[in-house]
Coordinates of C-alpha atoms in Angstrom, one line a residue:
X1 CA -9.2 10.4 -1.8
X2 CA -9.5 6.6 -1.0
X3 CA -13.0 6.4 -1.2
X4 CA -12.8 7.6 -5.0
X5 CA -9.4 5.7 -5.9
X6 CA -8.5 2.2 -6.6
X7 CA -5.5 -0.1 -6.8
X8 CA -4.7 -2.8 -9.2
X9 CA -2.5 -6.1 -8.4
X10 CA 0.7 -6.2 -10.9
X11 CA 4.7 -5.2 -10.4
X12 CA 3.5 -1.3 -10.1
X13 CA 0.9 0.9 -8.6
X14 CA -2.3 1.9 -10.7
X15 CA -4.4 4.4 -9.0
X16 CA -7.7 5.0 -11.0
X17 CA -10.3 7.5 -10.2
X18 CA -13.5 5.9 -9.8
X19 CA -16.0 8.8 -11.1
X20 CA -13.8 9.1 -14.1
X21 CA -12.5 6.3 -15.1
X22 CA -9.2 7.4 -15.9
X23 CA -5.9 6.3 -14.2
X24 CA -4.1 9.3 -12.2
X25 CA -1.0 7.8 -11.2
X26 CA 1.3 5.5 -12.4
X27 CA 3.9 4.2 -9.3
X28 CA 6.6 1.6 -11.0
X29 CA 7.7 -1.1 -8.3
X30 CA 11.3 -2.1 -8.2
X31 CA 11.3 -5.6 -8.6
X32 CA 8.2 -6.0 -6.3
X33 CA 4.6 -7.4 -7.2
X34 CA 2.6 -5.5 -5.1
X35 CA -0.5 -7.3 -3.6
X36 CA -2.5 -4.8 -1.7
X37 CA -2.6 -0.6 -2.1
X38 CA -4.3 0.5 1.5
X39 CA -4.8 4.3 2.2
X40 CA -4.6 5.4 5.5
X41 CA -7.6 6.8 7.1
X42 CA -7.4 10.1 6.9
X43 CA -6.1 9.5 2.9
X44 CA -3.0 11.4 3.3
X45 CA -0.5 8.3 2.9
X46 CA -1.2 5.1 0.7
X47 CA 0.5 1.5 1.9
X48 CA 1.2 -0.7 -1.0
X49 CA 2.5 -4.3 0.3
X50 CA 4.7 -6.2 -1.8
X51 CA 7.1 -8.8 -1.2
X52 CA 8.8 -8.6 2.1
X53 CA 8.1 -5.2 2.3
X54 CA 5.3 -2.1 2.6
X55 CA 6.3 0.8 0.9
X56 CA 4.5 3.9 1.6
X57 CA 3.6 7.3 -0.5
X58 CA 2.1 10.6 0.5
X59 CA -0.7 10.9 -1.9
X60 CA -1.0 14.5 -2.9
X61 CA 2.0 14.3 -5.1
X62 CA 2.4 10.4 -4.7
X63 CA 6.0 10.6 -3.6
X64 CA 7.6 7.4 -2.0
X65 CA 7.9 8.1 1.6
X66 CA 9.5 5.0 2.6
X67 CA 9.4 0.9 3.4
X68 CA 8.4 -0.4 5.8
X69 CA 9.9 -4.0 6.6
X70 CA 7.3 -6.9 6.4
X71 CA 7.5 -10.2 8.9
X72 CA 10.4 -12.0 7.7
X73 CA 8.6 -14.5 4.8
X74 CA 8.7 -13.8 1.1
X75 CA 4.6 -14.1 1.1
X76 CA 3.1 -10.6 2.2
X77 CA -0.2 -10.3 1.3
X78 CA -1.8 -7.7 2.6
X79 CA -1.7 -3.9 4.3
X80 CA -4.0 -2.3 5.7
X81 CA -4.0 1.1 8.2
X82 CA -5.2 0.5 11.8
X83 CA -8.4 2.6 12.2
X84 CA -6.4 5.9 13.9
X85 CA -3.4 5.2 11.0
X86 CA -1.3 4.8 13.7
X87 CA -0.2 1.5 12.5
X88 CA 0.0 -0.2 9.3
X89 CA -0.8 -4.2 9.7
X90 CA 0.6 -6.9 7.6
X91 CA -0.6 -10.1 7.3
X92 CA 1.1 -13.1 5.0
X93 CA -0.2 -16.4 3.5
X94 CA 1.1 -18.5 5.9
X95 CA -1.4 -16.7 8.6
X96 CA 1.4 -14.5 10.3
X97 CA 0.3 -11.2 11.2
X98 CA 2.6 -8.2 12.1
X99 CA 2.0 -4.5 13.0
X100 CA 4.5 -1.1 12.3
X101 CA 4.3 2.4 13.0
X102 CA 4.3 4.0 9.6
X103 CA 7.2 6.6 9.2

C-alpha cells in the first residue's frame, strides 16, 4: 500500500515496507535510472519515471504493465497520478510538463 511503501532513486525499483524495514520488491530497470516511483491513488498501479519514459506496474504481484512515453527530452524527472488516477503527469528539468492516460 503506498502509504506503507517507499521508492529509492538508482537504475532499478526498491520498494521497502516502512513498518518493517525490509525491502519487498526488487524491479531491475533496463538501462533507465529511474527518478521518481508514484502510486496511483487507489495503490493498485505504481509509476516509476525514468528517462524518456514512465513505466508502469500493477502492484499486487509488481508485474510491468507498460511505458508510458514521456515529453520528448532526455530529463524526466518526475511522475505523479492525477488525484482520480486517471492520468499520470510528467514533469522534466527544463520546466515542461505533460499528462497521459495510464494503460
Amino acid at each position: 500500500h503506498p502509504a506503507k511503501e517507499r521508492g529509492q532513486m538508482c537504475s532499478h525499483v526498491k520498494v521497502w515496507d516502512v513498518g518493517s524495514r525490509a525491502c519487498t520488491t526488487h524491479l531491475q530497470m533496463p538501462q533507465r535510472q529511474v527518478h521518481s516511483l508514484s502510486f496511483a491513488p487507489n495503490g493498485s498501479l505504481a509509476a516509476a519515471g525514468a528517462r524518456g519514459a514512465v513505466h508502469v506496474f500493477e502492484t499486487s504481484q509488481w508485474h510491468y504493465v507498460s511505458a508510458v512515453p514521456g515529453p520528448r527530452c532526455t530529463s524526466l524527472s518526475t511522475a505523479v497520478w492525477s488525484p482520480d488516477g486517471a492520468c499520470i503527469c510528467t514533469g522534466e528539468l527544463r520546466g515542461g510538463l505533460a499528462g497521459a492516460q495510464p494503460p
